[in-house]
CSV table of C-alpha atoms in Angstrom, one decimal:
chain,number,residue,atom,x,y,z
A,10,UNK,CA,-35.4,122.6,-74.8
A,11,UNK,CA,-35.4,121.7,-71.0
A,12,UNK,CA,-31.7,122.3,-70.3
A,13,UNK,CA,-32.2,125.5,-72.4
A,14,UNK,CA,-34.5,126.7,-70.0
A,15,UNK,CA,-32.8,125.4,-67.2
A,16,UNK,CA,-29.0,127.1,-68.3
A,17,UNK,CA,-31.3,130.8,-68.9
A,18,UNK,CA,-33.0,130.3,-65.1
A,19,UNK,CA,-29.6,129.8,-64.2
A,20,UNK,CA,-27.9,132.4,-65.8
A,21,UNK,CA,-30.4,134.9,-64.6
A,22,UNK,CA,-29.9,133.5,-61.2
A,23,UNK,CA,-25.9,133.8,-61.2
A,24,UNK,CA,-26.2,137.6,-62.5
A,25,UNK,CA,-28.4,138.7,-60.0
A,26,UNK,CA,-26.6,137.2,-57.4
A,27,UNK,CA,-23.4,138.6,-58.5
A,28,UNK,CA,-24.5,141.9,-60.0
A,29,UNK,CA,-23.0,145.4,-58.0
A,30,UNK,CA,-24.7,147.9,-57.2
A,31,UNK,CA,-24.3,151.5,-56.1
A,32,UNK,CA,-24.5,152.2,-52.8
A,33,UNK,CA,-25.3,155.8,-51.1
A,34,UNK,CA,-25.4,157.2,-47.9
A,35,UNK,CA,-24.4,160.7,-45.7
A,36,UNK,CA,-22.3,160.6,-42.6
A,37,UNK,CA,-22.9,162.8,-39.6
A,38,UNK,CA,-21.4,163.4,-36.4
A,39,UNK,CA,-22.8,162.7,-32.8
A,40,UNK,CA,-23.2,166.7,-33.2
A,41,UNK,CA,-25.2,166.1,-36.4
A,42,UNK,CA,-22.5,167.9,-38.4
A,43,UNK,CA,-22.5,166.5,-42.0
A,44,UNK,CA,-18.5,165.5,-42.4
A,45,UNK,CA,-16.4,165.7,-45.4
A,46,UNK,CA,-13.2,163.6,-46.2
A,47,UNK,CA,-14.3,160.6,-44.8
A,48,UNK,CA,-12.7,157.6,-46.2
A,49,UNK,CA,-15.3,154.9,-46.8
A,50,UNK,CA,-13.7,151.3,-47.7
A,51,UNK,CA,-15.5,148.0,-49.5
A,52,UNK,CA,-13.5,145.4,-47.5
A,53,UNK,CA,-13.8,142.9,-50.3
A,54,UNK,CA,-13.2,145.1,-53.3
A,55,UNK,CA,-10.7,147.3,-51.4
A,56,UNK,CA,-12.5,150.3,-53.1
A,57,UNK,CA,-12.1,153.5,-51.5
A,58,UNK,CA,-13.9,156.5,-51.8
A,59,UNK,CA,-14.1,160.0,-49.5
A,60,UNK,CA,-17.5,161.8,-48.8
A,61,UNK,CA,-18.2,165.0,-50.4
A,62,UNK,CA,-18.5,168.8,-48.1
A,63,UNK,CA,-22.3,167.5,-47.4
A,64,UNK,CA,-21.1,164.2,-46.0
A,65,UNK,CA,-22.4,162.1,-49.0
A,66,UNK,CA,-20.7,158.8,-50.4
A,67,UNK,CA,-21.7,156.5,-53.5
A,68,UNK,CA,-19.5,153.4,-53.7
A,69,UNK,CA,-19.8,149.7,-55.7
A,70,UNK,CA,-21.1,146.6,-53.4
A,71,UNK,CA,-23.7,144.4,-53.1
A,72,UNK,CA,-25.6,142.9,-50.3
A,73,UNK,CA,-23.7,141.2,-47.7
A,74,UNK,CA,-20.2,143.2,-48.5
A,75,UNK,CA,-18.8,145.0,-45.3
A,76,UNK,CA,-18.2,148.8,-45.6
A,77,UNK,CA,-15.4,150.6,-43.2
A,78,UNK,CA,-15.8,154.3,-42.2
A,79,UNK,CA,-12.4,155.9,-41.5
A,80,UNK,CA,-11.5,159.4,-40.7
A,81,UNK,CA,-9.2,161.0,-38.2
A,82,UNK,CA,-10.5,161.8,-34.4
A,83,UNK,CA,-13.3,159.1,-34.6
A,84,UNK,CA,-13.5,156.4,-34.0
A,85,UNK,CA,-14.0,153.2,-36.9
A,86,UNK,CA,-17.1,152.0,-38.0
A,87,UNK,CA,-18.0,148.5,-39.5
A,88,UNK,CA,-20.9,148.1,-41.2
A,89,UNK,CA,-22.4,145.3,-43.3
A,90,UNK,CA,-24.8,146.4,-46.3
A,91,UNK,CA,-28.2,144.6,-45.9
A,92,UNK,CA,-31.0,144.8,-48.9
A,93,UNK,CA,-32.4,147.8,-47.2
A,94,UNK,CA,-28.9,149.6,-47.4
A,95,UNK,CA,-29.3,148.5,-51.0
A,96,UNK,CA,-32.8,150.5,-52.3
A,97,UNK,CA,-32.2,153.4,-49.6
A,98,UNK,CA,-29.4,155.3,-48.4
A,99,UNK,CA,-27.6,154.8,-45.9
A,100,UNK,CA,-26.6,156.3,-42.7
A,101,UNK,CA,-23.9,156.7,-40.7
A,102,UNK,CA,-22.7,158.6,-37.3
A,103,UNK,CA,-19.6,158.3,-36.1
A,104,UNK,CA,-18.0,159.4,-32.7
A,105,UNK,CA,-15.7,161.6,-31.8
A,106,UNK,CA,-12.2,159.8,-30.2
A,107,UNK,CA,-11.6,160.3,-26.7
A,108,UNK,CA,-8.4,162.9,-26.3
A,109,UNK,CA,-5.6,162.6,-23.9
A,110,UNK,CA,-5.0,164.4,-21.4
A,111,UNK,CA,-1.3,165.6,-21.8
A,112,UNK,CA,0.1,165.1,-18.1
A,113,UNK,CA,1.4,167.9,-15.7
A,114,UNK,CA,4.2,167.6,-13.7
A,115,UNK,CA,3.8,170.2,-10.7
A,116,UNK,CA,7.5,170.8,-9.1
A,117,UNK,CA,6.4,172.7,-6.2
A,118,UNK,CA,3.3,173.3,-4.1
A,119,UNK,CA,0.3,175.3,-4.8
A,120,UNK,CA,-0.4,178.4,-3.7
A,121,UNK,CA,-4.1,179.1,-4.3
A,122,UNK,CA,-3.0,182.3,-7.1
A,123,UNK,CA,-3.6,181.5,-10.3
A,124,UNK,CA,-1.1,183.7,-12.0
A,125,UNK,CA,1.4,182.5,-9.6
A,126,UNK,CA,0.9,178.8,-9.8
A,127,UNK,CA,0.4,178.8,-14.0
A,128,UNK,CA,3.9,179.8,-14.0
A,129,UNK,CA,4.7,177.2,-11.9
A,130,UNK,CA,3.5,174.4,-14.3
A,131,UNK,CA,4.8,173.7,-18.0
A,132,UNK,CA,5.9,176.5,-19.4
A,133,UNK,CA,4.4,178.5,-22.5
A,134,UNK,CA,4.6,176.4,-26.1
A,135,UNK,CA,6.9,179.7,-26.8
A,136,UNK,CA,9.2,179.4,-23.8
A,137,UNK,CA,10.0,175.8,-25.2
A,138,UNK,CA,10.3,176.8,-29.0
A,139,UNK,CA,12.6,179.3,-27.6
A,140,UNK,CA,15.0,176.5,-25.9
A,141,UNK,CA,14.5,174.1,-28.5
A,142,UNK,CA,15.8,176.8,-31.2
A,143,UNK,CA,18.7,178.3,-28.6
A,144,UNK,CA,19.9,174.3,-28.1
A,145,UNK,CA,20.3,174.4,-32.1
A,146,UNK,CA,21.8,177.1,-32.1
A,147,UNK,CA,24.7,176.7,-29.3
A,148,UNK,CA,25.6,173.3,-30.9
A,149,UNK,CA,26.3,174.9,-34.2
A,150,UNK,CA,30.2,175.7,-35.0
A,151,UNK,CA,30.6,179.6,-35.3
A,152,UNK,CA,32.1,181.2,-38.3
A,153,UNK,CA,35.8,182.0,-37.8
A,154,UNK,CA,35.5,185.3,-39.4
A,155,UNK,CA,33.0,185.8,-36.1
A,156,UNK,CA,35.5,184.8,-33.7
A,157,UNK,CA,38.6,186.4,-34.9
A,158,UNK,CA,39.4,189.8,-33.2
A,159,UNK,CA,38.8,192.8,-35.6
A,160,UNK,CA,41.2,195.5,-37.1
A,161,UNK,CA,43.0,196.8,-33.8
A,162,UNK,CA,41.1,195.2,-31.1
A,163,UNK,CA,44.3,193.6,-28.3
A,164,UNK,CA,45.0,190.1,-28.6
A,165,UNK,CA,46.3,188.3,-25.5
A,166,UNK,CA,49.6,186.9,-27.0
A,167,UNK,CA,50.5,183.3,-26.9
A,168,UNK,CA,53.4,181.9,-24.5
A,169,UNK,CA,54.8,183.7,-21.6
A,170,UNK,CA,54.9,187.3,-21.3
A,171,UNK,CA,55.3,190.2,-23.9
A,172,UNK,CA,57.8,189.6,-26.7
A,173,UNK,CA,60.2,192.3,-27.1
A,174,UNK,CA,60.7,193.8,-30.6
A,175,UNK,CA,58.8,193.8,-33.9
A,176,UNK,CA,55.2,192.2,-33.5
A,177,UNK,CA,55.0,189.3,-35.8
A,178,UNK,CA,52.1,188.7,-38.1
A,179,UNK,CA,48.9,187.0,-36.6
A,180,UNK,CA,49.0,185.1,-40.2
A,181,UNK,CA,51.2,184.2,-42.3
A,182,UNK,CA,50.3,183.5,-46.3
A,183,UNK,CA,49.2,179.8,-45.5
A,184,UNK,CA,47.4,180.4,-43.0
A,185,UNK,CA,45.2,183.5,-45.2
A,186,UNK,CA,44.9,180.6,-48.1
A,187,UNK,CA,43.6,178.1,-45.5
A,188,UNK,CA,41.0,180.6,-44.9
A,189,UNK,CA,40.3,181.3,-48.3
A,190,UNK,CA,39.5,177.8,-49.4
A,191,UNK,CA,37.6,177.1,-45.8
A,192,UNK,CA,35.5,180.6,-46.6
A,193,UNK,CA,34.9,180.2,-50.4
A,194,UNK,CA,35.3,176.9,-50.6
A,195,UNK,CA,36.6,174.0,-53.3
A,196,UNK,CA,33.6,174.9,-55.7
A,197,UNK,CA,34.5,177.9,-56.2
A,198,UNK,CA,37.8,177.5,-57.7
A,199,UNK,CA,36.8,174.4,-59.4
A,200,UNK,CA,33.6,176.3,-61.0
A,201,UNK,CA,36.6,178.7,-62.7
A,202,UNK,CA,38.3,175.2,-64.2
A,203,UNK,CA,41.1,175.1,-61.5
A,204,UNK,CA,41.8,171.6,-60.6
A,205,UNK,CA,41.4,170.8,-56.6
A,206,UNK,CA,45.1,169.6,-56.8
A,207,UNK,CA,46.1,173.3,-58.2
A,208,UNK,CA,44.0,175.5,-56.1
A,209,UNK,CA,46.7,177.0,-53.3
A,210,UNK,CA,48.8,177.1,-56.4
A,211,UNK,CA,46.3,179.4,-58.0
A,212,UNK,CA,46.1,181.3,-54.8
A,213,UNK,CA,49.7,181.7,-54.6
A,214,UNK,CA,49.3,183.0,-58.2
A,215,UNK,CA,46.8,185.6,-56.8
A,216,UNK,CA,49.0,187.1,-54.0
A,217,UNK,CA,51.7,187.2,-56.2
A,218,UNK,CA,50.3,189.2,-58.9
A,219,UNK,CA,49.9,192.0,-56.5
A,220,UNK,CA,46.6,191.6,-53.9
A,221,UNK,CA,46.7,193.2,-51.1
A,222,UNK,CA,46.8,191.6,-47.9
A,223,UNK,CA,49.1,193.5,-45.5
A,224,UNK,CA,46.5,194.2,-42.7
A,225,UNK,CA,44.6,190.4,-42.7
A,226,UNK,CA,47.9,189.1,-42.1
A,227,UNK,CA,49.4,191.4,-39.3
A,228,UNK,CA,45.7,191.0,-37.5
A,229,UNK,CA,44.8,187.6,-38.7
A,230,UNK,CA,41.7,188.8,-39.4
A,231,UNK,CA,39.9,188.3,-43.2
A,232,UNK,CA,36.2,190.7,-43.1
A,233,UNK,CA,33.6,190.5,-46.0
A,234,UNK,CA,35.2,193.3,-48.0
A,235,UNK,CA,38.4,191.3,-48.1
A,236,UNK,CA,36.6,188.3,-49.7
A,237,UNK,CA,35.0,190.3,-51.7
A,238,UNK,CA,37.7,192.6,-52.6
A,239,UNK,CA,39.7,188.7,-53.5
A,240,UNK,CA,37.2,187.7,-55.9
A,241,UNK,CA,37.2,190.7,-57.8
A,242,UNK,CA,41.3,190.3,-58.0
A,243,UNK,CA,41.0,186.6,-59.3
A,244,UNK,CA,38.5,187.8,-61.9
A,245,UNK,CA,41.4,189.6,-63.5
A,246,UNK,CA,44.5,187.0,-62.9
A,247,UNK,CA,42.6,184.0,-63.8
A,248,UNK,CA,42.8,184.7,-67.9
A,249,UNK,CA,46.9,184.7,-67.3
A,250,UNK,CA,46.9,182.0,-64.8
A,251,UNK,CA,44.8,179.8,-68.0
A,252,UNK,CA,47.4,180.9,-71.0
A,253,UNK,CA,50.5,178.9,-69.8
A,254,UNK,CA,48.1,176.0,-69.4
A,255,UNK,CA,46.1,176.6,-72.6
A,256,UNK,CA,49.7,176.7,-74.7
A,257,UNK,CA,50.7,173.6,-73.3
């Protein structure tokens, strides 16, 4: 009956001792500004929870357990959770971060004018987007259809001098099927079931059946309404292109 009593006393003891329990509190600012989405951390449970809009946190511990107060722009805040912290809420204030300075670099002297002299300092967050974007876009390549001259603009001819005679061609056809592939590229042609290994073939196929191309290749020039005006052809040579290929 003695160790009875003795294993309930200590039973009773070990619960208690062990037992969690919920602990509240609200979290301010030195400005005594209730603050929301704080992260509030049991270090030995590794628990987490965030305070509400009113600055108000419940979370499981027990006396003796360290609570971390974590939020962005303050700085964080240990605190161990005594028996008080246990039948009464708890709170918390934390302080703002100091901020940094950004520094200034002043190329030339001052001259006592304030619109002068601020645009002698950094420059505008826009003036820099504005370089930042014009960088990106100067080490981009340029579309080829951009840099080749347009329907009778004067090309400087290659070699020596002016030829004498018939003008040749700016292109010939293997040059225009280059482009072709280049502009519309392999996905196109392979999205219409032509193999990679037949596609100039296939284009060959297209010029033959009739497409008009007289003016890209004496200019060397290919605009929109040609590509366009291509795509439309291969919609109607691509069934007969298929049929030798099907009968096989």
């Amino acid at each position: 009956m003695k160790f009875k009593l003795l294993f309930f006393l200590f039973t009773v003891f070990f619960i208690h001792t062990k037992a969690q329990d919920y602990i509240f509190g609200k979290i301010i600012s030195e400005e005594n500004i209730e603050m929301p989405d704080v992260t509030v951390i049991n270090i030995r449970t590794d628990e987490r929870v965030s305070t509400n809009h009113d600055g108000h946190f419940m979370i499981f511990g027990r006396q003796g357990d360290e609570l971390r107060f974590v939020k962005s722009g303050y700085e964080r805040f240990n605190k161990k959770v005594s028996a008080e912290n246990i039948s009464s809420p708890m709170n918390i204030t934390l302080i703002r971060t100091a901020a940094l300075i950004a520094e200034v670099e002043i190329k030339k002297g001052l001259t006592g004018d304030i619109k002068i002299d601020s645009k002698s300092l950094n420059p505008p967050k826009k003036v820099e987007k504005l370089k930042s974007d014009l960088a990106v876009y100067m080490s981009q390549k340029s579309d080829p259809r951009l840099l080749a001259p347009r329907a009778g603009e004067f090309v400087q001819p290659k070699g020596q001098g002016f030829s004498i005679g018939k003008v040749k061609n700016k292109w010939d056809d293997i040059d225009f099927m280059d482009y072709l592939t280049k502009a519309l590229g392999e996905q196109y042609f392979t999205d219409l079931k032509i193999d990679k290994a037949l596609i100039q073939n296939f284009i060959y196929y297209v010029f033959a059946g009739g497409f008009e191309r007289k003016n890209i290749l004496k200019y060397g020039y290919c605009s929109d309404a040609d590509l366009y005006r291509f795509q439309r052809f291969v919609l109607t040579r691509i069934s007969s292109y298929r049929a030798p290929q099907t009968k096989k």
